[in-house]
């Protein structure tokens, strides 16, 4: 049975596609790509159908990650098929928890940086959209740092299903 993870930010053109691409690469490196499905969405539909921000694509590709992406808006009906919904900041976390149809679905929503022990109390990944390339680089660093802990958590869940 496939374990499904969805990363969510505001418009699904910067942070969440970056997290999706990095985590998909980590899953493949771990040999779990047949067991874990990774995607992303936005809390809003402003960019639905658009590709990722060109700065996101450039930073991802510069670091060896895939940059292809099509934005979409998160739907409450998706909770039933998802195992984990990863918010990129506390605003997304609150919006997703309000959208969750059940208490069980609310518990599926987590902050990405909560998987990075070095993150401290600041668990938001800042929105790089209105800044320069440095913000996208910083976003990638935060995503990469949290992906290790997230992969460990997801691996444990997947292995629990297989056992």
Backbone as CSV, one residue per row, in Angstrom:
resi,resn,N_x,N_y,N_z,CA_x,CA_y,CA_z,C_x,C_y,C_z
1,UNK,0.836,-1.179,0.000,0.000,0.000,0.000,0.883,1.246,0.000
2,UNK,0.650,2.164,-0.915,1.450,3.372,-1.079,1.198,4.373,0.046
3,UNK,2.270,4.950,0.546,2.215,6.004,1.556,2.264,7.325,0.800
4,UNK,1.306,8.214,1.067,1.193,9.443,0.286,1.454,10.683,1.138
5,UNK,2.366,11.535,0.622,2.750,12.778,1.288,2.488,13.937,0.332
6,UNK,1.861,15.002,0.843,1.610,16.199,0.039,2.162,17.419,0.777
7,UNK,3.004,18.196,0.109,3.558,19.430,0.650,2.667,20.592,0.218
8,UNK,2.402,21.520,1.145,1.483,22.613,0.846,2.063,23.958,1.277
9,UNK,2.049,24.918,0.332,2.377,26.308,0.639,1.227,27.168,0.111
10,UNK,1.463,28.421,-0.158,0.380,29.327,-0.547,-0.074,29.110,-1.989
11,UNK,0.826,29.333,-2.935,0.439,29.274,-4.347,0.941,28.070,-5.102
12,UNK,1.746,27.239,-4.471,2.286,26.020,-5.075,3.216,26.309,-6.248
13,UNK,3.998,27.398,-6.112,4.986,27.680,-7.158,6.397,27.879,-6.602
14,UNK,6.556,27.978,-5.290,7.887,28.196,-4.699,8.268,27.111,-3.701
15,UNK,7.750,27.245,-2.479,8.187,26.373,-1.388,7.724,24.930,-1.534
16,UNK,6.443,24.714,-1.794,5.964,23.323,-1.831,6.503,22.535,-3.025
17,UNK,6.644,23.130,-4.227,7.272,22.331,-5.286,8.742,22.026,-4.987
18,UNK,9.399,22.957,-4.279,10.784,22.708,-3.892,10.844,21.533,-2.919
19,UNK,9.966,21.540,-1.926,9.926,20.442,-0.957,9.566,19.125,-1.639
20,UNK,8.614,19.173,-2.558,8.226,17.969,-3.296,9.415,17.381,-4.049
21,UNK,10.142,18.220,-4.766,11.264,17.756,-5.567,12.377,17.173,-4.702
22,UNK,12.717,17.869,-3.619,13.775,17.396,-2.721,13.364,16.087,-2.059
23,UNK,12.143,16.033,-1.553,11.722,14.814,-0.849,11.592,13.639,-1.815
24,UNK,11.114,13.893,-3.005,11.031,12.812,-4.006,12.431,12.252,-4.277
25,UNK,13.427,13.123,-4.362,14.805,12.673,-4.575,15.301,11.845,-3.386
26,UNK,14.970,12.271,-2.159,15.381,11.522,-0.967,14.725,10.137,-0.933
27,UNK,13.471,10.085,-1.311,12.736,8.822,-1.356,13.391,7.877,-2.368
28,UNK,13.740,8.405,-3.547,14.391,7.583,-4.574,15.762,7.107,-4.102
29,UNK,16.541,7.999,-3.492,17.868,7.630,-2.969,17.767,6.510,-1.940
30,UNK,16.678,6.510,-1.179,16.481,5.494,-0.134,15.907,4.189,-0.691
31,UNK,15.612,4.183,-1.998,15.052,2.988,-2.607,13.592,2.750,-2.255
32,UNK,12.885,3.822,-1.892,11.494,3.702,-1.455,10.503,4.291,-2.454
33,UNK,10.975,4.645,-3.653,10.102,5.335,-4.596,8.896,4.517,-5.045
34,UNK,8.916,3.235,-4.919,7.745,2.430,-5.244,6.732,2.363,-4.106
35,UNK,7.143,2.821,-2.916,6.294,2.721,-1.733,5.739,4.059,-1.263
36,UNK,6.360,5.156,-1.710,5.976,6.489,-1.247,5.667,7.375,-2.449
37,UNK,4.513,8.003,-2.418,4.108,8.944,-3.468,4.216,10.353,-2.894
38,UNK,4.818,11.261,-3.651,5.064,12.623,-3.195,4.461,13.609,-4.183
39,UNK,3.706,14.593,-3.670,3.207,15.662,-4.525,3.097,16.945,-3.719
40,UNK,2.495,17.975,-4.323,2.366,19.254,-3.625,1.151,20.009,-4.143
41,UNK,0.773,21.037,-3.372,-0.377,21.862,-3.739,-0.278,23.190,-2.990
42,UNK,-1.193,24.097,-3.313,-1.247,25.388,-2.645,-2.560,25.543,-1.899
43,UNK,-2.559,26.400,-0.887,-3.809,26.674,-0.171,-4.758,27.486,-1.041
44,UNK,-4.216,28.207,-2.009,-5.027,28.994,-2.933,-4.811,28.533,-4.364
45,UNK,-5.690,28.957,-5.241,-5.625,28.519,-6.633,-5.118,29.560,-7.612
46,UNK,-4.474,30.624,-7.122,-4.039,31.723,-7.977,-3.147,31.276,-9.118
47,UNK,-2.298,30.298,-8.895,-1.322,29.881,-9.906,-1.655,28.519,-10.527
48,UNK,-2.844,28.027,-10.275,-3.225,26.697,-10.766,-2.944,26.581,-12.260
49,UNK,-2.245,25.507,-12.628,-1.899,25.250,-14.016,-0.570,25.856,-14.450
50,UNK,-0.004,26.747,-13.635,1.288,27.362,-13.945,2.426,26.436,-13.539
51,UNK,3.581,26.683,-14.103,4.780,25.981,-13.684,5.316,26.622,-12.418
52,UNK,6.354,26.039,-11.865,6.997,26.608,-10.685,7.649,27.935,-11.060
53,UNK,7.827,28.786,-10.061,8.520,30.056,-10.252,9.886,29.754,-10.894
54,UNK,10.299,30.524,-11.896,11.594,30.258,-12.549,12.779,30.248,-11.583
55,UNK,12.695,31.021,-10.517,13.780,31.015,-9.526,13.807,29.694,-8.762
56,UNK,12.638,29.131,-8.496,12.557,27.815,-7.853,13.208,26.768,-8.749
57,UNK,12.817,26.794,-10.022,13.353,25.831,-10.990,14.872,25.964,-11.094
58,UNK,15.358,27.198,-11.188,16.800,27.424,-11.339,17.576,26.898,-10.133
59,UNK,17.092,27.194,-8.925,17.778,26.736,-7.709,17.725,25.208,-7.605
60,UNK,16.578,24.631,-7.893,16.470,23.170,-7.842,17.438,22.521,-8.828
61,UNK,17.409,22.968,-10.072,18.249,22.352,-11.101,19.734,22.568,-10.818
62,UNK,20.074,23.740,-10.268,21.468,24.027,-9.919,21.990,23.050,-8.873
63,UNK,21.087,22.534,-8.045,21.464,21.598,-6.987,21.132,20.147,-7.337
64,UNK,20.805,19.891,-8.591,20.618,18.515,-9.052,19.236,17.923,-8.871
65,UNK,18.237,18.774,-8.633,16.871,18.294,-8.460,16.041,18.583,-9.709
66,UNK,14.969,17.822,-9.883,14.038,18.048,-10.989,13.271,19.347,-10.761
67,UNK,13.033,20.096,-11.827,12.345,21.372,-11.705,10.972,21.419,-12.337
68,UNK,10.557,20.355,-13.013,9.243,20.369,-13.669,8.134,20.292,-12.634
69,UNK,7.060,21.067,-12.871,5.991,21.167,-11.885,4.789,21.882,-12.504
70,UNK,3.587,21.510,-12.062,2.365,22.220,-12.424,1.586,22.487,-11.143
71,UNK,1.312,23.773,-10.894,0.642,24.178,-9.651,-0.816,23.743,-9.626
72,UNK,-1.283,23.465,-8.409,-2.687,23.105,-8.198,-3.084,23.512,-6.789
73,UNK,-4.376,23.556,-6.543,-4.896,23.944,-5.235,-5.283,22.712,-4.444
74,UNK,-4.928,22.704,-3.155,-5.257,21.592,-2.271,-6.772,21.532,-2.079
75,UNK,-7.312,20.318,-2.084,-8.747,20.091,-1.899,-8.984,19.259,-0.637
76,UNK,-9.997,19.618,0.119,-10.319,18.884,1.353,-10.554,17.398,1.087
77,UNK,-11.089,17.069,-0.064,-11.369,15.667,-0.395,-10.096,14.825,-0.496
78,UNK,-8.948,15.449,-0.642,-7.691,14.713,-0.754,-7.268,14.082,0.571
79,UNK,-7.728,14.627,1.691,-7.310,14.104,2.992,-7.522,12.598,3.095
80,UNK,-8.591,12.100,2.531,-8.909,10.679,2.664,-7.873,9.775,2.010
81,UNK,-7.154,10.264,1.025,-6.153,9.436,0.340,-4.717,9.744,0.763
82,UNK,-4.536,10.792,1.592,-3.199,11.183,2.021,-2.879,10.653,3.420
83,UNK,-1.612,10.336,3.621,-1.152,9.895,4.936,-0.550,11.043,5.730
84,UNK,0.040,11.996,5.023,0.722,13.103,5.669,0.592,14.337,4.781
85,UNK,0.224,15.461,5.404,0.108,16.741,4.709,1.100,17.678,5.383
86,UNK,2.102,18.106,4.635,3.199,18.878,5.209,3.056,20.354,4.838
87,UNK,2.795,21.173,5.854,2.657,22.620,5.680,4.036,23.265,5.740
88,UNK,4.229,24.310,4.926,5.520,24.985,4.913,5.611,26.133,5.916
89,UNK,4.471,26.631,6.395,4.511,27.605,7.483,3.247,27.499,8.333
90,UNK,3.222,28.220,9.450,2.102,28.096,10.389,0.784,28.589,9.802
91,UNK,0.823,29.532,8.871,-0.407,29.959,8.197,-1.016,28.825,7.400
92,UNK,-0.181,28.083,6.694,-0.658,26.922,5.932,-1.168,25.840,6.876
93,UNK,-0.446,25.648,7.973,-0.850,24.645,8.967,-2.263,24.931,9.456
94,UNK,-2.533,26.174,9.840,-3.856,26.554,10.336,-4.920,26.398,9.256
95,UNK,-4.617,26.837,8.039,-5.583,26.734,6.938,-5.921,25.277,6.643
96,UNK,-4.916,24.428,6.634,-5.144,23.013,6.346,-5.923,22.325,7.458
97,UNK,-5.616,22.658,8.686,-6.350,22.053,9.801,-7.809,22.491,9.811
98,UNK,-8.081,23.738,9.409,-9.476,24.199,9.294,-10.195,23.459,8.159
99,UNK,-9.461,23.136,7.126,-10.024,22.468,5.959,-10.267,20.975,6.189
100,UNK,-9.544,20.402,7.130,-9.623,18.955,7.388,-11.029,18.557,7.823
101,UNK,-11.631,17.566,7.149,-12.997,17.164,7.467,-13.152,16.396,8.780
102,UNK,-12.093,15.734,9.232,-12.194,14.942,10.461,-11.021,15.242,11.390
103,UNK,-11.160,14.830,12.626,-10.070,14.982,13.596,-8.851,14.181,13.143
104,UNK,-9.078,13.001,12.612,-7.993,12.161,12.108,-7.230,12.886,10.990
105,UNK,-7.962,13.572,10.122,-7.327,14.319,9.036,-6.513,15.493,9.577
106,UNK,-7.015,16.139,10.609,-6.297,17.256,11.237,-4.939,16.784,11.744
107,UNK,-4.891,15.583,12.274,-3.644,15.038,12.817,-2.623,14.682,11.742
108,UNK,-3.048,14.619,10.487,-2.131,14.341,9.377,-1.306,15.558,8.998
109,UNK,-1.715,16.746,9.448,-1.068,17.989,9.044,0.081,18.321,9.990
110,UNK,1.267,18.507,9.420,2.470,18.801,10.205,3.278,19.904,9.515
111,UNK,4.102,20.581,10.284,5.024,21.576,9.731,6.315,20.901,9.280
112,UNK,6.795,21.238,8.105,8.008,20.623,7.577,9.197,20.763,8.522
113,UNK,9.421,21.966,9.023,10.623,22.181,9.839,10.539,21.519,11.203
114,UNK,9.387,20.970,11.565,9.304,20.209,12.815,10.136,18.934,12.718
115,UNK,10.543,18.566,11.510,11.381,17.384,11.295,12.870,17.725,11.292
116,UNK,13.209,18.999,11.547,14.603,19.434,11.604,14.941,19.804,13.042
117,UNK,15.695,18.959,13.752,16.004,19.226,15.150,16.748,20.548,15.363
118,UNK,17.449,21.038,14.348,18.201,22.287,14.468,17.332,23.523,14.231
119,UNK,16.066,23.340,13.885,15.198,24.473,13.547,14.832,25.334,14.755
120,UNK,14.872,24.767,15.932,14.501,25.522,17.119,13.013,25.816,17.143
121,UNK,12.663,27.032,17.578,11.254,27.411,17.697,10.671,27.988,16.411
122,UNK,11.517,28.425,15.485,11.035,29.030,14.245,10.835,27.940,13.200
123,UNK,9.603,27.486,13.074,9.329,26.349,12.194,8.786,26.750,10.825
124,UNK,8.728,28.046,10.539,8.249,28.491,9.233,9.382,28.498,8.203
125,UNK,9.070,28.090,6.986,9.965,28.289,5.854,9.505,29.605,5.234
126,UNK,10.332,30.667,5.287,9.911,31.967,4.769,9.589,31.916,3.269
127,UNK,8.606,32.705,2.875,8.199,32.776,1.472,9.239,33.585,0.691
128,UNK,9.924,32.968,-0.274,10.957,33.685,-1.025,10.417,34.495,-2.205
129,UNK,9.136,34.419,-2.479,8.543,34.953,-3.705,8.876,36.417,-3.972
130,UNK,8.831,37.261,-2.962,9.025,38.692,-3.174,10.479,39.141,-3.042
131,UNK,11.391,38.204,-2.899,12.803,38.535,-2.753,13.633,38.035,-3.920
132,UNK,14.917,37.963,-3.680,15.846,37.509,-4.710,16.182,36.040,-4.585
133,UNK,17.159,35.639,-5.353,17.578,34.234,-5.398,18.056,33.731,-4.038
134,UNK,18.623,34.623,-3.216,19.103,34.204,-1.896,17.994,33.565,-1.065
135,UNK,16.780,34.102,-1.164,15.650,33.545,-0.425,15.304,32.138,-0.882
136,UNK,15.464,31.878,-2.169,15.196,30.546,-2.710,16.274,29.564,-2.266
137,UNK,17.515,30.041,-2.203,18.621,29.210,-1.707,18.388,28.859,-0.235
138,UNK,17.975,29.855,0.558,17.694,29.629,1.977,16.544,28.631,2.148
139,UNK,15.523,28.778,1.314,14.387,27.851,1.336,14.865,26.429,1.068
140,UNK,15.704,26.265,0.060,16.223,24.937,-0.263,17.007,24.352,0.905
141,UNK,17.829,25.163,1.553,18.595,24.670,2.697,17.673,24.167,3.805
142,UNK,16.614,24.916,4.085,15.666,24.515,5.125,14.940,23.234,4.744
143,UNK,14.544,23.140,3.492,13.844,21.951,3.002,14.754,20.728,3.081
144,UNK,15.986,20.881,2.642,16.921,19.757,2.694,17.168,19.309,4.132
145,UNK,17.336,20.267,5.039,17.605,19.928,6.437,16.445,19.156,7.063
146,UNK,15.223,19.537,6.740,14.049,18.869,7.317,13.738,17.538,6.629
147,UNK,14.182,17.373,5.404,13.845,16.163,4.642,14.416,14.894,5.247
148,UNK,15.574,14.999,5.884,16.164,13.813,6.509,15.271,13.264,7.612
149,UNK,14.834,14.143,8.504,13.958,13.727,9.603,12.613,13.251,9.108
150,UNK,12.090,13.934,8.096,10.813,13.522,7.512,10.943,12.138,6.884
151,UNK,12.016,11.904,6.162,12.212,10.590,5.546,12.305,9.504,6.609
152,UNK,12.994,9.764,7.701,13.093,8.776,8.777,11.709,8.439,9.329
153,UNK,10.877,9.467,9.538,9.511,9.258,10.040,8.674,8.452,9.045
154,UNK,8.734,8.846,7.785,7.933,8.167,6.759,8.421,6.736,6.552
155,UNK,9.730,6.552,6.562,10.289,5.188,6.418,9.757,4.285,7.522
156,UNK,9.725,4.797,8.748,9.211,4.019,9.884,7.744,3.652,9.660
157,UNK,6.953,4.581,9.159,5.547,4.311,8.878,5.391,3.263,7.770
158,UNK,6.182,3.406,6.720,6.112,2.470,5.591,6.537,1.071,6.028
159,UNK,7.612,0.983,6.782,8.087,-0.319,7.250,7.080,-0.954,8.202
160,UNK,6.365,-0.142,8.968,5.313,-0.649,9.854,4.167,-1.250,9.077
161,UNK,3.882,-0.715,7.894,2.808,-1.251,7.047,3.208,-2.565,6.401
162,UNK,4.496,-2.651,6.033,4.987,-3.840,5.333,5.148,-5.012,6.295
163,UNK,5.543,-4.706,7.532,5.818,-5.761,8.521,4.568,-6.518,8.915
